[in-house]
Each structure stands twice: as structure tokens, then as C-alpha cells.
Amino acid sequence: MQPETKQAYQEKVKAQLDKLNAQIDQIKAQAAEAKADAEIDYRGTIENLTSKRNAAQAKLDEISKASEDAWEDLKVGFESAWNELDAAFKNAMNKFQ
């Protein structure tokens, strides 16, 4: 199996972030429909997800600026940020379903 190229990796994680952005927008729409007390929970969850998404996006931006030799080292940081974001998102989905 060939090693993953920087460009292929960036495209893969960009697609994952785009999908997550759409899902966050869906939660925002649900929050808009929620009653006032539930809306507070939604807002906190959205803020948490947005913060973690921004951290993952920042790591992806670092990868895009890195040299071909250095990007593999940055991949670990992105994977960690992504795992935190993914866990938070799954937790949010379970909470609001």
C-alpha cells in the first residue's frame, strides 16, 4: 500500500470537516426549534463543537502550510484534534436524539 500523500490527506479531512459543518448546522436548526430551556443545552453543545472544529481546522491549515517532509509530523496533531471533535459530536448527537 502506498503512503498517503499530503494532498490526498488534506482532501480527505477537508471532506470530513465539511460534513461535520453540515451536521453542526443541522444541530443549530434543531436548537432554533427547541424550547428555551433546551436551547441553552444546544447552545453550549454548539459552542463546544465549534471550538473543537476550529481547532481541527487550524491543524489542517498547519498541514497545508507545511513542507512535504514535515506534514506527516503535523498529521498526529490533527488526528488528535479530529478524535476530540468526533467524540464530542457523537456525544452531542446521542444527547439530542
GROMACS .gro file of N, CA and C in nm:
model
  291
    1MET      N    1   0.084  -0.117   0.000
    1MET     CA    2   0.000   0.000   0.000
    1MET      C    3   0.089   0.124   0.000
    2GLN      N    4   0.061   0.218  -0.087
    2GLN     CA    5   0.141   0.340  -0.097
    2GLN      C    6   0.108   0.434   0.018
    3PRO      N    7   0.211   0.509   0.064
    3PRO     CA    8   0.182   0.607   0.169
    3PRO      C    9   0.089   0.716   0.117
    4GLU      N   10   0.011   0.768   0.207
    4GLU     CA   11  -0.086   0.871   0.172
    4GLU      C   12  -0.014   1.002   0.141
    5THR      N   13  -0.054   1.067   0.034
    5THR     CA   14   0.009   1.195   0.000
    5THR      C   15  -0.054   1.306   0.083
    6LYS      N   16   0.020   1.414   0.094
    6LYS     CA   17  -0.029   1.530   0.169
    6LYS      C   18  -0.160   1.580   0.109
    7GLN      N   19  -0.165   1.593  -0.023
    7GLN     CA   20  -0.285   1.645  -0.089
    7GLN      C   21  -0.404   1.553  -0.067
    8ALA      N   22  -0.383   1.423  -0.081
    8ALA     CA   23  -0.493   1.329  -0.061
    8ALA      C   24  -0.544   1.335   0.082
    9TYR      N   25  -0.452   1.346   0.176
    9TYR     CA   26  -0.491   1.355   0.317
    9TYR      C   27  -0.570   1.482   0.342
   10GLN      N   28  -0.522   1.596   0.289
   10GLN     CA   29  -0.593   1.722   0.307
   10GLN      C   30  -0.733   1.715   0.249
   11GLU      N   31  -0.747   1.657   0.132
   11GLU     CA   32  -0.879   1.646   0.070
   11GLU      C   33  -0.972   1.559   0.153
   12LYS      N   34  -0.918   1.450   0.209
   12LYS     CA   35  -0.999   1.360   0.290
   12LYS      C   36  -1.049   1.431   0.416
   13VAL      N   37  -0.958   1.498   0.487
   13VAL     CA   38  -1.001   1.561   0.611
   13VAL      C   39  -1.085   1.686   0.584
   14LYS      N   40  -1.064   1.755   0.475
   14LYS     CA   41  -1.149   1.869   0.439
   14LYS      C   42  -1.292   1.819   0.416
   15ALA      N   43  -1.306   1.706   0.349
   15ALA     CA   44  -1.439   1.649   0.327
   15ALA      C   45  -1.504   1.612   0.460
   16GLN      N   46  -1.425   1.559   0.553
   16GLN     CA   47  -1.479   1.524   0.684
   16GLN      C   48  -1.525   1.650   0.757
   17LEU      N   49  -1.445   1.756   0.751
   17LEU     CA   50  -1.483   1.882   0.816
   17LEU      C   51  -1.607   1.942   0.751
   18ASP      N   52  -1.616   1.936   0.619
   18ASP     CA   53  -1.734   1.988   0.550
   18ASP      C   54  -1.860   1.914   0.594
   19LYS      N   55  -1.848   1.782   0.606
   19LYS     CA   56  -1.962   1.701   0.650
   19LYS      C   57  -2.001   1.739   0.793
   20LEU      N   58  -1.901   1.756   0.878
   20LEU     CA   59  -1.929   1.792   1.016
   20LEU      C   60  -1.991   1.931   1.025
   21ASN      N   61  -1.945   2.024   0.943
   21ASN     CA   62  -2.005   2.158   0.941
   21ASN      C   63  -2.153   2.150   0.908
   22ALA      N   64  -2.188   2.066   0.813
   22ALA     CA   65  -2.329   2.049   0.777
   22ALA      C   66  -2.408   1.991   0.895
   23GLN      N   67  -2.346   1.898   0.967
   23GLN     CA   68  -2.414   1.838   1.080
   23GLN      C   69  -2.429   1.939   1.195
   24ILE      N   70  -2.328   2.024   1.215
   24ILE     CA   71  -2.339   2.128   1.317
   24ILE      C   72  -2.452   2.224   1.280
   25ASP      N   73  -2.462   2.257   1.152
   25ASP     CA   74  -2.572   2.343   1.106
   25ASP      C   75  -2.707   2.278   1.135
   26GLN      N   76  -2.714   2.146   1.121
   26GLN     CA   77  -2.838   2.074   1.149
   26GLN      C   78  -2.873   2.086   1.298
   27ILE      N   79  -2.772   2.073   1.384
   27ILE     CA   80  -2.797   2.088   1.528
   27ILE      C   81  -2.843   2.230   1.558
   28LYS      N   82  -2.783   2.329   1.490
   28LYS     CA   83  -2.825   2.468   1.510
   28LYS      C   84  -2.972   2.485   1.473
   29ALA      N   85  -3.013   2.421   1.365
   29ALA     CA   86  -3.153   2.429   1.323
   29ALA      C   87  -3.244   2.366   1.427
   30GLN      N   88  -3.200   2.254   1.483
   30GLN     CA   89  -3.279   2.189   1.588
   30GLN      C   90  -3.286   2.278   1.711
   31ALA      N   91  -3.175   2.346   1.741
   31ALA     CA   92  -3.172   2.436   1.857
   31ALA      C   93  -3.271   2.550   1.839
   32ALA      N   94  -3.282   2.599   1.718
   32ALA     CA   95  -3.374   2.709   1.690
   32ALA      C   96  -3.518   2.668   1.715
   33GLU      N   97  -3.545   2.540   1.697
   33GLU     CA   98  -3.681   2.489   1.718
   33GLU      C   99  -3.706   2.445   1.861
   34ALA      N  100  -3.600   2.436   1.940
   34ALA     CA  101  -3.612   2.384   2.076
   34ALA      C  102  -3.676   2.488   2.168
   35LYS      N  103  -3.730   2.441   2.275
   35LYS     CA  104  -3.785   2.530   2.377
   35LYS      C  105  -3.670   2.602   2.446
   36ALA      N  106  -3.699   2.707   2.515
   36ALA     CA  107  -3.598   2.794   2.576
   36ALA      C  108  -3.500   2.718   2.666
   37ASP      N  109  -3.550   2.629   2.751
   37ASP     CA  110  -3.460   2.559   2.842
   37ASP      C  111  -3.368   2.463   2.767
   38ALA      N  112  -3.420   2.396   2.667
   38ALA     CA  113  -3.338   2.305   2.587
   38ALA      C  114  -3.240   2.382   2.500
   39GLU      N  115  -3.277   2.503   2.462
   39GLU     CA  116  -3.190   2.585   2.376
   39GLU      C  117  -3.057   2.614   2.445
   40ILE      N  118  -3.057   2.629   2.575
   40ILE     CA  119  -2.934   2.653   2.649
   40ILE      C  120  -2.839   2.534   2.632
   41ASP      N  121  -2.893   2.413   2.642
   41ASP     CA  122  -2.811   2.293   2.620
   41ASP      C  123  -2.756   2.291   2.478
   42TYR      N  124  -2.841   2.322   2.382
   42TYR     CA  125  -2.798   2.324   2.243
   42TYR      C  126  -2.685   2.425   2.222
   43ARG      N  127  -2.702   2.544   2.278
   43ARG     CA  128  -2.601   2.649   2.259
   43ARG      C  129  -2.467   2.607   2.315
   44GLY      N  130  -2.466   2.550   2.434
   44GLY     CA  131  -2.340   2.504   2.495
   44GLY      C  132  -2.274   2.396   2.411
   45THR      N  133  -2.355   2.305   2.361
   45THR     CA  134  -2.303   2.198   2.277
   45THR      C  135  -2.249   2.253   2.146
   46ILE      N  136  -2.321   2.345   2.086
   46ILE     CA  137  -2.276   2.406   1.960
   46ILE      C  138  -2.145   2.481   1.981
   47GLU      N  139  -2.135   2.555   2.091
   47GLU     CA  140  -2.011   2.627   2.119
   47GLU      C  141  -1.894   2.530   2.136
   48ASN      N  142  -1.917   2.420   2.206
   48ASN     CA  143  -1.813   2.320   2.225
   48ASN      C  144  -1.771   2.258   2.092
   49LEU      N  145  -1.869   2.220   2.011
   49LEU     CA  146  -1.839   2.161   1.881
   49LEU      C  147  -1.766   2.260   1.790
   50THR      N  148  -1.811   2.383   1.790
   50THR     CA  149  -1.749   2.485   1.707
   50THR      C  150  -1.604   2.508   1.748
   51SER      N  151  -1.579   2.511   1.877
   51SER     CA  152  -1.443   2.529   1.927
   51SER      C  153  -1.353   2.414   1.883
   52LYS      N  154  -1.402   2.292   1.899
   52LYS     CA  155  -1.323   2.175   1.859
   52LYS      C  156  -1.307   2.170   1.707
   53ARG      N  157  -1.409   2.210   1.633
   53ARG     CA  158  -1.398   2.215   1.488
   53ARG      C  159  -1.294   2.317   1.445
   54ASN      N  160  -1.292   2.432   1.512
   54ASN     CA  161  -1.194   2.535   1.480
   54ASN      C  162  -1.052   2.487   1.509
   55ALA      N  163  -1.036   2.411   1.616
   55ALA     CA  164  -0.904   2.356   1.648
   55ALA      C  165  -0.860   2.258   1.540
   56ALA      N  166  -0.952   2.174   1.495
   56ALA     CA  167  -0.919   2.078   1.388
   56ALA      C  168  -0.887   2.153   1.259
   57GLN      N  169  -0.963   2.257   1.229
   57GLN     CA  170  -0.937   2.336   1.108
   57GLN      C  171  -0.800   2.403   1.116
   58ALA      N  172  -0.763   2.452   1.233
   58ALA     CA  173  -0.631   2.515   1.250
   58ALA      C  174  -0.519   2.414   1.225
   59LYS      N  175  -0.538   2.291   1.274
   59LYS     CA  176  -0.438   2.186   1.250
   59LYS      C  177  -0.430   2.154   1.101
   60LEU      N  178  -0.543   2.151   1.034
   60LEU     CA  179  -0.544   2.125   0.891
   60LEU      C  180  -0.473   2.239   0.817
   61ASP      N  181  -0.494   2.361   0.860
   61ASP     CA  182  -0.426   2.475   0.799
   61ASP      C  183  -0.275   2.464   0.816
   62GLU      N  184  -0.230   2.415   0.934
   62GLU     CA  185  -0.088   2.395   0.955
   62GLU      C  186  -0.033   2.293   0.857
   63ILE      N  187  -0.110   2.187   0.834
   63ILE     CA  188  -0.067   2.083   0.739
   63ILE      C  189  -0.054   2.142   0.600
   64SER      N  190  -0.150   2.226   0.561
   64SER     CA  191  -0.147   2.281   0.425
   64SER      C  192  -0.026   2.372   0.404
   65LYS      N  193   0.023   2.434   0.512
   65LYS     CA  194   0.139   2.523   0.502
   65LYS      C  195   0.272   2.449   0.518
   66ALA      N  196   0.266   2.327   0.562
   66ALA     CA  197   0.388   2.252   0.591
   66ALA      C  198   0.452   2.199   0.463
   67SER      N  199   0.580   2.175   0.473
   67SER     CA  200   0.653   2.116   0.360
   67SER      C  201   0.612   1.970   0.347
   68GLU      N  202   0.647   1.913   0.234
   68GLU     CA  203   0.616   1.772   0.210
   68GLU      C  204   0.683   1.683   0.315
   69ASP      N  205   0.798   1.724   0.364
   69ASP     CA  206   0.871   1.644   0.463
   69ASP      C  207   0.812   1.656   0.603
   70ALA      N  208   0.752   1.771   0.633
   70ALA     CA  209   0.706   1.798   0.770
   70ALA      C  210   0.560   1.765   0.795
   71TRP      N  211   0.480   1.750   0.692
   71TRP     CA  212   0.336   1.739   0.715
   71TRP      C  213   0.298   1.613   0.790
   72GLU      N  214   0.374   1.506   0.775
   72GLU     CA  215   0.343   1.381   0.846
   72GLU      C  216   0.347   1.402   0.997
   73ASP      N  217   0.442   1.485   1.044
   73ASP     CA  218   0.451   1.514   1.187
   73ASP      C  219   0.328   1.588   1.237
   74LEU      N  220   0.274   1.676   1.155
   74LEU     CA  221   0.156   1.754   1.192
   74LEU      C  222   0.028   1.670   1.187
   75LYS      N  223   0.033   1.564   1.112
   75LYS     CA  224  -0.084   1.476   1.097
   75LYS      C  225  -0.129   1.422   1.233
   76VAL      N  226  -0.033   1.393   1.320
   76VAL     CA  227  -0.065   1.339   1.454
   76VAL      C  228  -0.149   1.439   1.532
   77GLY      N  229  -0.111   1.568   1.526
   77GLY     CA  230  -0.187   1.671   1.596
   77GLY      C  231  -0.327   1.684   1.541
   78PHE      N  232  -0.340   1.674   1.409
   78PHE     CA  233  -0.473   1.683   1.350
   78PHE      C  234  -0.557   1.563   1.393
   79GLU      N  235  -0.499   1.445   1.387
   79GLU     CA  236  -0.575   1.325   1.424
   79GLU      C  237  -0.626   1.336   1.567
   80SER      N  238  -0.545   1.390   1.657
   80SER     CA  239  -0.587   1.408   1.796
   80SER      C  240  -0.704   1.507   1.804
   81ALA      N  241  -0.690   1.619   1.735
   81ALA     CA  242  -0.798   1.719   1.735
   81ALA      C  243  -0.924   1.661   1.673
   82TRP      N  244  -0.908   1.584   1.567
   82TRP     CA  245  -1.023   1.524   1.500
   82TRP      C  246  -1.093   1.424   1.592
   83ASN      N  247  -1.016   1.343   1.664
   83ASN     CA  248  -1.075   1.245   1.754
   83ASN      C  249  -1.155   1.312   1.865
   84GLU      N  250  -1.104   1.425   1.917
   84GLU     CA  251  -1.179   1.500   2.018
   84GLU      C  252  -1.309   1.555   1.959
   85LEU      N  253  -1.300   1.609   1.840
   85LEU     CA  254  -1.418   1.664   1.773
   85LEU      C  255  -1.519   1.555   1.744
   86ASP      N  256  -1.473   1.443   1.695
   86ASP     CA  257  -1.563   1.332   1.662
   86ASP      C  258  -1.634   1.280   1.787
   87ALA      N  259  -1.560   1.265   1.896
   87ALA     CA  260  -1.620   1.218   2.021
   87ALA      C  261  -1.723   1.318   2.073
   88ALA      N  262  -1.691   1.446   2.066
   88ALA     CA  263  -1.785   1.549   2.111
   88ALA      C  264  -1.910   1.549   2.025
   89PHE      N  265  -1.892   1.531   1.895
   89PHE     CA  266  -2.008   1.530   1.806
   89PHE      C  267  -2.097   1.410   1.834
   90LYS      N  268  -2.037   1.293   1.849
   90LYS     CA  269  -2.117   1.173   1.877
   90LYS      C  270  -2.191   1.188   2.009
   91ASN      N  271  -2.125   1.246   2.107
   91ASN     CA  272  -2.188   1.270   2.236
   91ASN      C  273  -2.308   1.364   2.221
   92ALA      N  274  -2.289   1.469   2.141
   92ALA     CA  275  -2.397   1.565   2.117
   92ALA      C  276  -2.515   1.499   2.046
   93MET      N  277  -2.486   1.418   1.946
   93MET     CA  278  -2.593   1.351   1.872
   93MET      C  279  -2.672   1.258   1.963
   94ASN      N  280  -2.602   1.186   2.051
   94ASN     CA  281  -2.671   1.097   2.144
   94ASN      C  282  -2.755   1.176   2.243
   95LYS      N  283  -2.706   1.291   2.284
   95LYS     CA  284  -2.776   1.374   2.382
   95LYS      C  285  -2.906   1.430   2.325
   96PHE      N  286  -2.906   1.468   2.198
   96PHE     CA  287  -3.021   1.538   2.142
   96PHE      C  288  -3.113   1.451   2.057
   97GLN      N  289  -3.088   1.322   2.057
   97GLN     CA  290  -3.178   1.236   1.980
   97GLN      C  291  -3.287   1.180   2.066
   0.00000   0.00000   0.00000
